[in-house]
Amino acid sequence: MARILITRRLASRAPERLTAAGHEVVVHDGPAASAGKLRALVDGVEGVLTTVADRVDPALLDAAPGLRVVSNYAVGCDNVDLAACAARGVAVGITPDVLTEATADLAFALLLAAARHVPAADRAVRDGRWTSWEPAGWLGRDVHGATLVIVGAGRIGEAVARRAEGFSMDVVRVGRRDDLLAALAAADFVSLHAPLLPATRHLIGAAALAAIKPGAILVNTARGGLVDQVALTQALADGRLAAAGLDVTDPEPLPADDPLLQAPNLVVLPHIGSATQGARERMAQLAVDNLLAGLAGEPLPNPAPALAPAS
Ligand code: GLV
């Protein structure tokens, strides 16, 4: 029997499978714990179910010397220091595939919302500013026939591509070895789906935003750190970008006084890409599968991507 910490209460009964297997489960209720509180909470645990809001770093691992499994309730794992976990023999699991379609739906929702001013038009109606039908107002961008550049064409990028093809968009996929700046020059829309790694931090920075086709629209449902938000704020302010739709920011939560929120034509959401009842239930089941396997000394069914060998 192992002691397991679940760092947030999930909307799922999947954790009951852990108690049924004889494990002791402690659930931290309330908002995400601070780093200090998390270190206190992991005292004595062998398994932990973490969210994207928890940092699994050497300090946390030092506070949990008996830890054997980190089950990250996410497909991304940039919040987990994989090298530090590997060095201590701690297995790391993730929840791939089950949130692909939900996240792609949200990317497309942001694309459409940003292209057609959906949130701002809604606010105008509620604020009593709908005084007449406007022949020259609220003019957005055509989505059909536009070129969508998908940066990082993995599972979620491909799911966005399928939706885009249904909207008669021309889809250009940009992988690690492709010329990002050349692709951006032809983009009407850009949707980010790359993992956050040292090499991808601020991938969309001043140089990329200078190369992007004027009037393009940026969508980010991957990680906030992919975008240099100072450069993005400037590109929205000077009209280089027509709009941006973000589900992720850096930091998260984004403080209410962050200058980005003053930028025009910005749609921003609180990291809800996987937030459907179905996706979150499937994520919970996968996260529990990873814990059960790891605590039984078996390979995790959904391990985090292997670290690149040190060069
Ligand atoms: C959410 O951002 C995830 O990585 O699952």
PDB file of C-alpha atoms and ligand atoms in Angstrom:
ATOM      1  CA  MET A   1       0.000   0.000   0.000  1.00  0.00           C
ATOM      2  CA  ALA A   2       1.323   3.433  -0.916  1.00  0.00           C
ATOM      3  CA  ARG A   3       0.397   6.954   0.125  1.00  0.00           C
ATOM      4  CA  ILE A   4      -0.685   9.071  -2.857  1.00  0.00           C
ATOM      5  CA  LEU A   5      -1.255  12.817  -3.053  1.00  0.00           C
ATOM      6  CA  ILE A   6      -3.736  14.251  -5.566  1.00  0.00           C
ATOM      7  CA  THR A   7      -2.953  17.953  -5.719  1.00  0.00           C
ATOM      8  CA  ARG A   8      -6.462  19.095  -6.788  1.00  0.00           C
ATOM      9  CA  ARG A   9      -9.938  17.600  -6.491  1.00  0.00           C
ATOM     10  CA  LEU A  10     -10.849  16.053  -9.865  1.00  0.00           C
ATOM     11  CA  ALA A  11     -14.324  15.908 -11.403  1.00  0.00           C
ATOM     12  CA  SER A  12     -14.048  12.131 -11.580  1.00  0.00           C
ATOM     13  CA  ARG A  13     -14.407   9.052  -9.426  1.00  0.00           C
ATOM     14  CA  ALA A  14     -11.302   7.518 -11.038  1.00  0.00           C
ATOM     15  CA  PRO A  15      -9.236   7.990  -7.830  1.00  0.00           C
ATOM     16  CA  GLU A  16     -11.550   5.465  -6.130  1.00  0.00           C
ATOM     17  CA  ARG A  17      -9.635   2.845  -8.118  1.00  0.00           C
ATOM     18  CA  LEU A  18      -6.554   3.785  -6.088  1.00  0.00           C
ATOM     19  CA  THR A  19      -8.268   3.208  -2.748  1.00  0.00           C
ATOM     20  CA  ALA A  20      -9.830   0.011  -4.111  1.00  0.00           C
ATOM     21  CA  ALA A  21      -6.287  -1.171  -4.848  1.00  0.00           C
ATOM     22  CA  GLY A  22      -5.396  -0.574  -1.199  1.00  0.00           C
ATOM     23  CA  HIS A  23      -3.597   2.751  -1.513  1.00  0.00           C
ATOM     24  CA  GLU A  24      -4.067   5.680   0.861  1.00  0.00           C
ATOM     25  CA  VAL A  25      -5.197   8.738  -1.086  1.00  0.00           C
ATOM     26  CA  VAL A  26      -4.908  12.300   0.159  1.00  0.00           C
ATOM     27  CA  VAL A  27      -6.660  14.959  -1.929  1.00  0.00           C
ATOM     28  CA  HIS A  28      -5.641  18.583  -1.556  1.00  0.00           C
ATOM     29  CA  ASP A  29      -8.831  20.642  -1.690  1.00  0.00           C
ATOM     30  CA  GLY A  30      -8.947  24.250  -2.779  1.00  0.00           C
ATOM     31  CA  PRO A  31      -6.876  26.199  -5.290  1.00  0.00           C
ATOM     32  CA  ALA A  32      -3.439  25.097  -6.485  1.00  0.00           C
ATOM     33  CA  ALA A  33      -1.032  24.831  -3.559  1.00  0.00           C
ATOM     34  CA  SER A  34       1.993  27.137  -3.384  1.00  0.00           C
ATOM     35  CA  ALA A  35       5.406  25.517  -3.920  1.00  0.00           C
ATOM     36  CA  GLY A  36       6.027  25.588  -0.156  1.00  0.00           C
ATOM     37  CA  LYS A  37       2.686  24.019   0.651  1.00  0.00           C
ATOM     38  CA  LEU A  38       3.195  21.355  -2.018  1.00  0.00           C
ATOM     39  CA  ARG A  39       6.537  20.435  -0.465  1.00  0.00           C
ATOM     40  CA  ALA A  40       4.783  19.911   2.860  1.00  0.00           C
ATOM     41  CA  LEU A  41       1.996  17.910   1.227  1.00  0.00           C
ATOM     42  CA  VAL A  42       4.321  15.426  -0.520  1.00  0.00           C
ATOM     43  CA  ASP A  43       5.970  14.399   2.739  1.00  0.00           C
ATOM     44  CA  GLY A  44       5.784  10.603   2.870  1.00  0.00           C
ATOM     45  CA  VAL A  45       4.091  10.038  -0.501  1.00  0.00           C
ATOM     46  CA  GLU A  46       5.124   7.447  -3.076  1.00  0.00           C
ATOM     47  CA  GLY A  47       2.813   8.666  -5.810  1.00  0.00           C
ATOM     48  CA  VAL A  48       1.554  12.107  -6.751  1.00  0.00           C
ATOM     49  CA  LEU A  49      -1.039  13.231  -9.266  1.00  0.00           C
ATOM     50  CA  THR A  50      -0.035  16.712 -10.386  1.00  0.00           C
ATOM     51  CA  THR A  51      -1.617  19.334 -12.629  1.00  0.00           C
ATOM     52  CA  VAL A  52      -0.002  21.853 -14.976  1.00  0.00           C
ATOM     53  CA  ALA A  53      -0.091  24.352 -12.097  1.00  0.00           C
ATOM     54  CA  ASP A  54       2.290  22.262  -9.959  1.00  0.00           C
ATOM     55  CA  ARG A  55       6.054  22.485 -10.430  1.00  0.00           C
ATOM     56  CA  VAL A  56       7.854  19.191  -9.941  1.00  0.00           C
ATOM     57  CA  ASP A  57      11.409  20.402  -9.415  1.00  0.00           C
ATOM     58  CA  PRO A  58      14.402  19.163  -7.408  1.00  0.00           C
ATOM     59  CA  ALA A  59      13.157  20.971  -4.271  1.00  0.00           C
ATOM     60  CA  LEU A  60       9.843  19.118  -4.457  1.00  0.00           C
ATOM     61  CA  LEU A  61      11.585  15.812  -5.146  1.00  0.00           C
ATOM     62  CA  ASP A  62      13.880  16.391  -2.157  1.00  0.00           C
ATOM     63  CA  ALA A  63      10.785  16.835   0.009  1.00  0.00           C
ATOM     64  CA  ALA A  64       9.472  13.428  -1.116  1.00  0.00           C
ATOM     65  CA  PRO A  65      12.393  11.005  -0.965  1.00  0.00           C
ATOM     66  CA  GLY A  66      10.055   7.995  -1.221  1.00  0.00           C
ATOM     67  CA  LEU A  67       8.385   9.256  -4.405  1.00  0.00           C
ATOM     68  CA  ARG A  68       8.170   6.659  -7.189  1.00  0.00           C
ATOM     69  CA  VAL A  69       5.564   8.022  -9.625  1.00  0.00           C
ATOM     70  CA  VAL A  70       4.562  11.474 -10.834  1.00  0.00           C
ATOM     71  CA  SER A  71       1.340  11.223 -12.804  1.00  0.00           C
ATOM     72  CA  ASN A  72       0.829  14.527 -14.583  1.00  0.00           C
ATOM     73  CA  TYR A  73      -2.827  15.220 -15.350  1.00  0.00           C
ATOM     74  CA  ALA A  74      -1.930  16.737 -18.749  1.00  0.00           C
ATOM     75  CA  VAL A  75      -0.391  15.820 -22.077  1.00  0.00           C
ATOM     76  CA  GLY A  76       2.328  18.437 -21.617  1.00  0.00           C
ATOM     77  CA  CYS A  77       4.948  17.982 -18.937  1.00  0.00           C
ATOM     78  CA  ASP A  78       7.012  21.190 -19.001  1.00  0.00           C
ATOM     79  CA  ASN A  79       6.012  21.666 -15.336  1.00  0.00           C
ATOM     80  CA  VAL A  80       7.978  18.523 -14.482  1.00  0.00           C
ATOM     81  CA  ASP A  81      11.772  18.425 -14.349  1.00  0.00           C
ATOM     82  CA  LEU A  82      12.124  15.167 -16.265  1.00  0.00           C
ATOM     83  CA  ALA A  83      15.907  14.970 -15.812  1.00  0.00           C
ATOM     84  CA  ALA A  84      15.612  15.379 -12.037  1.00  0.00           C
ATOM     85  CA  CYS A  85      12.912  12.694 -11.931  1.00  0.00           C
ATOM     86  CA  ALA A  86      15.007  10.326 -14.075  1.00  0.00           C
ATOM     87  CA  ALA A  87      18.049  10.899 -11.873  1.00  0.00           C
ATOM     88  CA  ARG A  88      16.010   9.821  -8.823  1.00  0.00           C
ATOM     89  CA  GLY A  89      14.311   6.894 -10.570  1.00  0.00           C
ATOM     90  CA  VAL A  90      10.892   8.586 -10.408  1.00  0.00           C
ATOM     91  CA  ALA A  91       8.595   7.533 -13.275  1.00  0.00           C
ATOM     92  CA  VAL A  92       6.597  10.302 -14.974  1.00  0.00           C
ATOM     93  CA  GLY A  93       3.278   9.714 -16.724  1.00  0.00           C
ATOM     94  CA  ILE A  94       1.074  11.954 -18.858  1.00  0.00           C
ATOM     95  CA  THR A  95      -2.440  11.790 -20.383  1.00  0.00           C
ATOM     96  CA  PRO A  96      -2.042  11.885 -24.185  1.00  0.00           C
ATOM     97  CA  ASP A  97      -4.663  11.406 -26.933  1.00  0.00           C
ATOM     98  CA  VAL A  98      -7.749  11.677 -24.727  1.00  0.00           C
ATOM     99  CA  LEU A  99      -7.743  15.493 -24.822  1.00  0.00           C
ATOM    100  CA  THR A 100      -6.685  15.911 -28.452  1.00  0.00           C
ATOM    101  CA  GLU A 101     -10.117  16.578 -29.930  1.00  0.00           C
ATOM    102  CA  ALA A 102     -11.286  18.792 -27.056  1.00  0.00           C
ATOM    103  CA  THR A 103      -8.175  20.954 -27.348  1.00  0.00           C
ATOM    104  CA  ALA A 104      -8.455  21.143 -31.135  1.00  0.00           C
ATOM    105  CA  ASP A 105     -12.092  22.237 -30.754  1.00  0.00           C
ATOM    106  CA  LEU A 106     -10.997  25.058 -28.460  1.00  0.00           C
ATOM    107  CA  ALA A 107      -8.208  26.116 -30.828  1.00  0.00           C
ATOM    108  CA  PHE A 108     -10.788  26.384 -33.573  1.00  0.00           C
ATOM    109  CA  ALA A 109     -13.198  28.229 -31.295  1.00  0.00           C
ATOM    110  CA  LEU A 110     -10.460  30.784 -30.584  1.00  0.00           C
ATOM    111  CA  LEU A 111      -9.614  31.064 -34.274  1.00  0.00           C
ATOM    112  CA  LEU A 112     -13.239  31.805 -35.163  1.00  0.00           C
ATOM    113  CA  ALA A 113     -13.788  34.079 -32.158  1.00  0.00           C
ATOM    114  CA  ALA A 114     -10.685  36.127 -32.971  1.00  0.00           C
ATOM    115  CA  ALA A 115     -11.454  36.248 -36.712  1.00  0.00           C
ATOM    116  CA  ARG A 116     -15.019  37.478 -36.186  1.00  0.00           C
ATOM    117  CA  HIS A 117     -14.703  39.636 -33.024  1.00  0.00           C
ATOM    118  CA  VAL A 118     -17.107  37.330 -31.168  1.00  0.00           C
ATOM    119  CA  PRO A 119     -16.325  38.355 -27.544  1.00  0.00           C
ATOM    120  CA  ALA A 120     -16.132  42.087 -28.328  1.00  0.00           C
ATOM    121  CA  ALA A 121     -19.385  42.016 -30.294  1.00  0.00           C
ATOM    122  CA  ASP A 122     -21.082  40.153 -27.452  1.00  0.00           C
ATOM    123  CA  ARG A 123     -19.861  42.788 -24.977  1.00  0.00           C
ATOM    124  CA  ALA A 124     -21.171  45.562 -27.236  1.00  0.00           C
ATOM    125  CA  VAL A 125     -24.670  44.067 -27.192  1.00  0.00           C
ATOM    126  CA  ARG A 126     -24.639  43.686 -23.400  1.00  0.00           C
ATOM    127  CA  ASP A 127     -23.267  47.229 -22.922  1.00  0.00           C
ATOM    128  CA  GLY A 128     -26.142  48.749 -24.928  1.00  0.00           C
ATOM    129  CA  ARG A 129     -23.858  49.704 -27.825  1.00  0.00           C
ATOM    130  CA  TRP A 130     -25.929  47.848 -30.473  1.00  0.00           C
ATOM    131  CA  THR A 131     -27.658  50.861 -31.964  1.00  0.00           C
ATOM    132  CA  SER A 132     -28.103  49.708 -35.560  1.00  0.00           C
ATOM    133  CA  TRP A 133     -27.060  47.091 -38.084  1.00  0.00           C
ATOM    134  CA  GLU A 134     -23.635  48.144 -39.284  1.00  0.00           C
ATOM    135  CA  PRO A 135     -22.699  47.855 -42.949  1.00  0.00           C
ATOM    136  CA  ALA A 136     -19.111  48.815 -42.186  1.00  0.00           C
ATOM    137  CA  GLY A 137     -18.755  47.631 -38.599  1.00  0.00           C
ATOM    138  CA  TRP A 138     -17.451  44.470 -36.984  1.00  0.00           C
ATOM    139  CA  LEU A 139     -15.665  43.427 -40.156  1.00  0.00           C
ATOM    140  CA  GLY A 140     -13.685  40.290 -39.477  1.00  0.00           C
ATOM    141  CA  ARG A 141     -11.516  37.970 -41.508  1.00  0.00           C
ATOM    142  CA  ASP A 142     -12.622  35.267 -43.910  1.00  0.00           C
ATOM    143  CA  VAL A 143     -11.722  31.866 -42.542  1.00  0.00           C
ATOM    144  CA  HIS A 144     -12.602  29.848 -45.635  1.00  0.00           C
ATOM    145  CA  GLY A 145      -9.840  30.006 -48.225  1.00  0.00           C
ATOM    146  CA  ALA A 146      -7.352  31.436 -45.720  1.00  0.00           C
ATOM    147  CA  THR A 147      -3.942  29.900 -45.043  1.00  0.00           C
ATOM    148  CA  LEU A 148      -3.515  28.342 -41.623  1.00  0.00           C
ATOM    149  CA  VAL A 149       0.027  27.642 -40.474  1.00  0.00           C
ATOM    150  CA  ILE A 150       0.131  24.923 -37.842  1.00  0.00           C
ATOM    151  CA  VAL A 151       3.324  25.075 -35.812  1.00  0.00           C
ATOM    152  CA  GLY A 152       4.029  21.652 -34.337  1.00  0.00           C
ATOM    153  CA  ALA A 153       1.903  19.202 -36.275  1.00  0.00           C
ATOM    154  CA  GLY A 154       1.608  16.475 -33.633  1.00  0.00           C
ATOM    155  CA  ARG A 155      -1.663  14.963 -32.459  1.00  0.00           C
ATOM    156  CA  ILE A 156      -3.442  18.216 -31.580  1.00  0.00           C
ATOM    157  CA  GLY A 157      -1.999  20.087 -34.570  1.00  0.00           C
ATOM    158  CA  GLU A 158      -3.303  17.371 -36.888  1.00  0.00           C
ATOM    159  CA  ALA A 159      -6.727  17.496 -35.248  1.00  0.00           C
ATOM    160  CA  VAL A 160      -6.798  21.261 -35.880  1.00  0.00           C
ATOM    161  CA  ALA A 161      -5.728  20.625 -39.485  1.00  0.00           C
ATOM    162  CA  ARG A 162      -8.720  18.301 -39.988  1.00  0.00           C
ATOM    163  CA  ARG A 163     -11.074  20.997 -38.727  1.00  0.00           C
ATOM    164  CA  ALA A 164      -9.400  23.615 -40.939  1.00  0.00           C
ATOM    165  CA  GLU A 165      -9.778  21.428 -44.011  1.00  0.00           C
ATOM    166  CA  GLY A 166     -13.496  21.217 -43.232  1.00  0.00           C
ATOM    167  CA  PHE A 167     -13.546  25.020 -43.340  1.00  0.00           C
ATOM    168  CA  SER A 168     -11.804  25.018 -46.752  1.00  0.00           C
ATOM    169  CA  MET A 169      -8.601  26.495 -45.353  1.00  0.00           C
ATOM    170  CA  ASP A 170      -5.180  25.860 -46.873  1.00  0.00           C
ATOM    171  CA  VAL A 171      -3.141  24.147 -44.188  1.00  0.00           C
ATOM    172  CA  VAL A 172       0.637  24.453 -43.910  1.00  0.00           C
ATOM    173  CA  ARG A 173       2.338  22.283 -41.290  1.00  0.00           C
ATOM    174  CA  VAL A 174       5.588  23.507 -39.759  1.00  0.00           C
ATOM    175  CA  GLY A 175       7.760  20.955 -37.966  1.00  0.00           C
ATOM    176  CA  ARG A 176      11.070  21.308 -36.170  1.00  0.00           C
ATOM    177  CA  ARG A 177      13.125  21.231 -39.352  1.00  0.00           C
ATOM    178  CA  ASP A 178      10.929  23.537 -41.456  1.00  0.00           C
ATOM    179  CA  ASP A 179      11.453  27.210 -42.131  1.00  0.00           C
ATOM    180  CA  LEU A 180       9.131  28.876 -39.628  1.00  0.00           C
ATOM    181  CA  LEU A 181       9.746  32.451 -40.779  1.00  0.00           C
ATOM    182  CA  ALA A 182       9.001  31.616 -44.419  1.00  0.00           C
ATOM    183  CA  ALA A 183       5.770  29.868 -43.407  1.00  0.00           C
ATOM    184  CA  LEU A 184       4.725  32.798 -41.204  1.00  0.00           C
ATOM    185  CA  ALA A 185       5.144  35.189 -44.139  1.00  0.00           C
ATOM    186  CA  ALA A 186       2.320  33.372 -45.931  1.00  0.00           C
ATOM    187  CA  ALA A 187       0.037  32.880 -42.909  1.00  0.00           C
ATOM    188  CA  ASP A 188      -3.415  34.353 -42.463  1.00  0.00           C
ATOM    189  CA  PHE A 189      -3.767  32.353 -39.245  1.00  0.00           C
ATOM    190  CA  VAL A 190      -1.126  30.661 -37.095  1.00  0.00           C
ATOM    191  CA  SER A 191      -1.993  28.018 -34.507  1.00  0.00           C
ATOM    192  CA  LEU A 192       0.654  26.833 -32.043  1.00  0.00           C
ATOM    193  CA  HIS A 193       0.892  23.170 -31.024  1.00  0.00           C
ATOM    194  CA  ALA A 194       4.552  22.694 -30.115  1.00  0.00           C
ATOM    195  CA  PRO A 195       5.722  21.522 -26.696  1.00  0.00           C
ATOM    196  CA  LEU A 196       7.442  24.081 -24.470  1.00  0.00           C
ATOM    197  CA  LEU A 197      11.145  23.226 -24.435  1.00  0.00           C
ATOM    198  CA  PRO A 198      14.246  25.402 -24.070  1.00  0.00           C
ATOM    199  CA  ALA A 199      14.408  25.461 -27.894  1.00  0.00           C
ATOM    200  CA  THR A 200      10.782  26.557 -28.337  1.00  0.00           C
ATOM    201  CA  ARG A 201      10.576  29.212 -25.582  1.00  0.00           C
ATOM    202  CA  HIS A 202       9.612  32.509 -27.255  1.00  0.00           C
ATOM    203  CA  LEU A 203       9.479  30.791 -30.653  1.00  0.00           C
ATOM    204  CA  ILE A 204       7.006  33.519 -31.527  1.00  0.00           C
ATOM    205  CA  GLY A 205       9.046  36.552 -30.558  1.00  0.00           C
ATOM    206  CA  ALA A 206       9.968  39.839 -32.195  1.00  0.00           C
ATOM    207  CA  ALA A 207      11.650  38.147 -35.207  1.00  0.00           C
ATOM    208  CA  ALA A 208       8.710  35.846 -35.906  1.00  0.00           C
ATOM    209  CA  LEU A 209       6.207  38.657 -35.470  1.00  0.00           C
ATOM    210  CA  ALA A 210       8.225  40.833 -37.866  1.00  0.00           C
ATOM    211  CA  ALA A 211       8.183  37.995 -40.417  1.00  0.00           C
ATOM    212  CA  ILE A 212       4.489  37.209 -40.072  1.00  0.00           C
ATOM    213  CA  LYS A 213       2.121  38.354 -42.798  1.00  0.00           C
ATOM    214  CA  PRO A 214       0.675  41.713 -41.711  1.00  0.00           C
ATOM    215  CA  GLY A 215      -2.848  41.273 -40.408  1.00  0.00           C
ATOM    216  CA  ALA A 216      -2.428  37.610 -39.446  1.00  0.00           C
ATOM    217  CA  ILE A 217      -4.198  36.111 -36.431  1.00  0.00           C
ATOM    218  CA  LEU A 218      -2.325  34.067 -33.814  1.00  0.00           C
ATOM    219  CA  VAL A 219      -3.920  31.254 -31.802  1.00  0.00           C
ATOM    220  CA  ASN A 220      -2.130  29.569 -28.907  1.00  0.00           C
ATOM    221  CA  THR A 221      -3.608  26.594 -27.075  1.00  0.00           C
ATOM    222  CA  ALA A 222      -0.209  24.994 -26.325  1.00  0.00           C
ATOM    223  CA  ARG A 223       1.915  26.816 -23.751  1.00  0.00           C
ATOM    224  CA  GLY A 224       2.196  30.514 -22.966  1.00  0.00           C
ATOM    225  CA  GLY A 225       5.987  30.362 -22.969  1.00  0.00           C
ATOM    226  CA  LEU A 226       6.029  29.736 -26.726  1.00  0.00           C
ATOM    227  CA  VAL A 227       5.155  33.403 -27.219  1.00  0.00           C
ATOM    228  CA  ASP A 228       7.092  36.468 -26.116  1.00  0.00           C
ATOM    229  CA  GLN A 229       4.148  38.367 -24.646  1.00  0.00           C
ATOM    230  CA  VAL A 230       5.901  41.746 -24.728  1.00  0.00           C
ATOM    231  CA  ALA A 231       6.433  41.336 -28.481  1.00  0.00           C
ATOM    232  CA  LEU A 232       2.873  40.050 -28.886  1.00  0.00           C
ATOM    233  CA  THR A 233       1.418  43.043 -27.018  1.00  0.00           C
ATOM    234  CA  GLN A 234       3.370  45.361 -29.318  1.00  0.00           C
ATOM    235  CA  ALA A 235       2.317  43.475 -32.480  1.00  0.00           C
ATOM    236  CA  LEU A 236      -1.349  43.743 -31.482  1.00  0.00           C
ATOM    237  CA  ALA A 237      -0.968  47.410 -30.526  1.00  0.00           C
ATOM    238  CA  ASP A 238       0.664  48.401 -33.814  1.00  0.00           C
ATOM    239  CA  GLY A 239      -1.701  46.276 -35.903  1.00  0.00           C
ATOM    240  CA  ARG A 240       0.956  43.914 -37.209  1.00  0.00           C
ATOM    241  CA  LEU A 241      -1.308  41.162 -35.889  1.00  0.00           C
ATOM    242  CA  ALA A 242      -5.031  41.639 -36.488  1.00  0.00           C
ATOM    243  CA  ALA A 243      -5.924  39.590 -33.420  1.00  0.00           C
ATOM    244  CA  ALA A 244      -4.818  36.833 -31.101  1.00  0.00           C
ATOM    245  CA  GLY A 245      -6.705  34.053 -29.372  1.00  0.00           C
ATOM    246  CA  LEU A 246      -4.901  32.632 -26.344  1.00  0.00           C
ATOM    247  CA  ASP A 247      -5.858  29.796 -24.040  1.00  0.00           C
ATOM    248  CA  VAL A 248      -2.438  29.857 -22.405  1.00  0.00           C
ATOM    249  CA  THR A 249      -0.288  32.678 -21.083  1.00  0.00           C
ATOM    250  CA  ASP A 250       2.948  33.200 -19.222  1.00  0.00           C
ATOM    251  CA  PRO A 251       2.493  33.330 -16.301  1.00  0.00           C
ATOM    252  CA  GLU A 252      -0.703  31.506 -15.461  1.00  0.00           C
ATOM    253  CA  PRO A 253      -2.937  32.838 -14.093  1.00  0.00           C
ATOM    254  CA  LEU A 254      -2.291  36.079 -15.967  1.00  0.00           C
ATOM    255  CA  PRO A 255      -2.488  38.984 -13.469  1.00  0.00           C
ATOM    256  CA  ALA A 256      -5.443  41.269 -14.153  1.00  0.00           C
ATOM    257  CA  ASP A 257      -3.042  44.231 -14.561  1.00  0.00           C
ATOM    258  CA  ASP A 258      -0.803  42.492 -17.116  1.00  0.00           C
ATOM    259  CA  PRO A 259      -0.153  44.895 -20.048  1.00  0.00           C
ATOM    260  CA  LEU A 260      -1.157  42.139 -22.495  1.00  0.00           C
ATOM    261  CA  LEU A 261      -4.758  42.582 -21.387  1.00  0.00           C
ATOM    262  CA  GLN A 262      -4.667  46.182 -22.673  1.00  0.00           C
ATOM    263  CA  ALA A 263      -3.841  44.987 -26.203  1.00  0.00           C
ATOM    264  CA  PRO A 264      -6.589  45.368 -28.802  1.00  0.00           C
ATOM    265  CA  ASN A 265      -8.285  42.399 -30.471  1.00  0.00           C
ATOM    266  CA  LEU A 266      -7.219  39.874 -27.871  1.00  0.00           C
ATOM    267  CA  VAL A 267      -9.350  36.908 -26.830  1.00  0.00           C
ATOM    268  CA  VAL A 268      -7.934  35.204 -23.775  1.00  0.00           C
ATOM    269  CA  LEU A 269      -9.140  32.163 -21.855  1.00  0.00           C
ATOM    270  CA  PRO A 270      -7.966  30.561 -18.582  1.00  0.00           C
ATOM    271  CA  HIS A 271      -6.252  27.426 -19.996  1.00  0.00           C
ATOM    272  CA  ILE A 272      -9.405  25.412 -20.678  1.00  0.00           C
ATOM    273  CA  GLY A 273      -8.315  23.426 -23.757  1.00  0.00           C
ATOM    274  CA  SER A 274      -9.039  20.031 -22.213  1.00  0.00           C
ATOM    275  CA  ALA A 275     -11.972  21.233 -20.125  1.00  0.00           C
ATOM    276  CA  THR A 276     -14.797  19.048 -21.361  1.00  0.00           C
ATOM    277  CA  GLN A 277     -16.478  16.543 -19.075  1.00  0.00           C
ATOM    278  CA  GLY A 278     -15.433  13.671 -21.345  1.00  0.00           C
ATOM    279  CA  ALA A 279     -11.803  14.686 -21.787  1.00  0.00           C
ATOM    280  CA  ARG A 280     -11.271  15.378 -18.080  1.00  0.00           C
ATOM    281  CA  GLU A 281     -12.825  12.032 -17.142  1.00  0.00           C
ATOM    282  CA  ARG A 282     -10.580  10.197 -19.612  1.00  0.00           C
ATOM    283  CA  MET A 283      -7.550  12.129 -18.331  1.00  0.00           C
ATOM    284  CA  ALA A 284      -8.386  11.105 -14.764  1.00  0.00           C
ATOM    285  CA  GLN A 285      -8.615   7.448 -15.767  1.00  0.00           C
ATOM    286  CA  LEU A 286      -5.263   7.596 -17.579  1.00  0.00           C
ATOM    287  CA  ALA A 287      -3.621   9.401 -14.680  1.00  0.00           C
ATOM    288  CA  VAL A 288      -4.851   6.691 -12.322  1.00  0.00           C
ATOM    289  CA  ASP A 289      -3.668   3.962 -14.734  1.00  0.00           C
ATOM    290  CA  ASN A 290      -0.190   5.513 -14.615  1.00  0.00           C
ATOM    291  CA  LEU A 291      -0.179   5.612 -10.796  1.00  0.00           C
ATOM    292  CA  LEU A 292      -1.399   2.037 -10.426  1.00  0.00           C
ATOM    293  CA  ALA A 293       1.195   0.701 -12.859  1.00  0.00           C
ATOM    294  CA  GLY A 294       4.093   2.707 -11.441  1.00  0.00           C
ATOM    295  CA  LEU A 295       3.302   1.823  -7.836  1.00  0.00           C
ATOM    296  CA  ALA A 296       3.094  -1.846  -8.844  1.00  0.00           C
ATOM    297  CA  GLY A 297       6.597  -1.525 -10.287  1.00  0.00           C
ATOM    298  CA  GLU A 298       5.337  -1.852 -13.870  1.00  0.00           C
ATOM    299  CA  PRO A 299       6.074   0.392 -16.866  1.00  0.00           C
ATOM    300  CA  LEU A 300       3.645   3.294 -17.105  1.00  0.00           C
ATOM    301  CA  PRO A 301       1.072   2.874 -19.897  1.00  0.00           C
ATOM    302  CA  ASN A 302       1.516   6.542 -20.840  1.00  0.00           C
ATOM    303  CA  PRO A 303       5.014   7.670 -19.931  1.00  0.00           C
ATOM    304  CA  ALA A 304       6.330  11.203 -20.489  1.00  0.00           C
ATOM    305  CA  PRO A 305       8.436  11.525 -23.655  1.00  0.00           C
ATOM    306  CA  ALA A 306      11.963  10.192 -23.227  1.00  0.00           C
ATOM    307  CA  LEU A 307      14.611  12.810 -22.616  1.00  0.00           C
ATOM    308  CA  ALA A 308      16.936  13.529 -25.521  1.00  0.00           C
ATOM    309  CA  PRO A 309      20.347  11.989 -24.784  1.00  0.00           C
ATOM    310  CA  ALA A 310      22.857  14.537 -23.457  1.00  0.00           C
ATOM    311  CA  SER A 311      25.151  15.636 -26.278  1.00  0.00           C
TER     312      SER A 311
HETATM  313  C1  GLV B   1      -2.861  20.943 -20.873  1.00  0.00           C
HETATM  314  O1  GLV B   1      -2.398  21.994 -21.136  1.00  0.00           O
HETATM  315  C2  GLV B   1      -2.200  19.706 -21.114  1.00  0.00           C
HETATM  316  O2  GLV B   1      -0.990  19.695 -21.406  1.00  0.00           O
HETATM  317  O3  GLV B   1      -2.869  18.673 -21.011  1.00  0.00           O
END
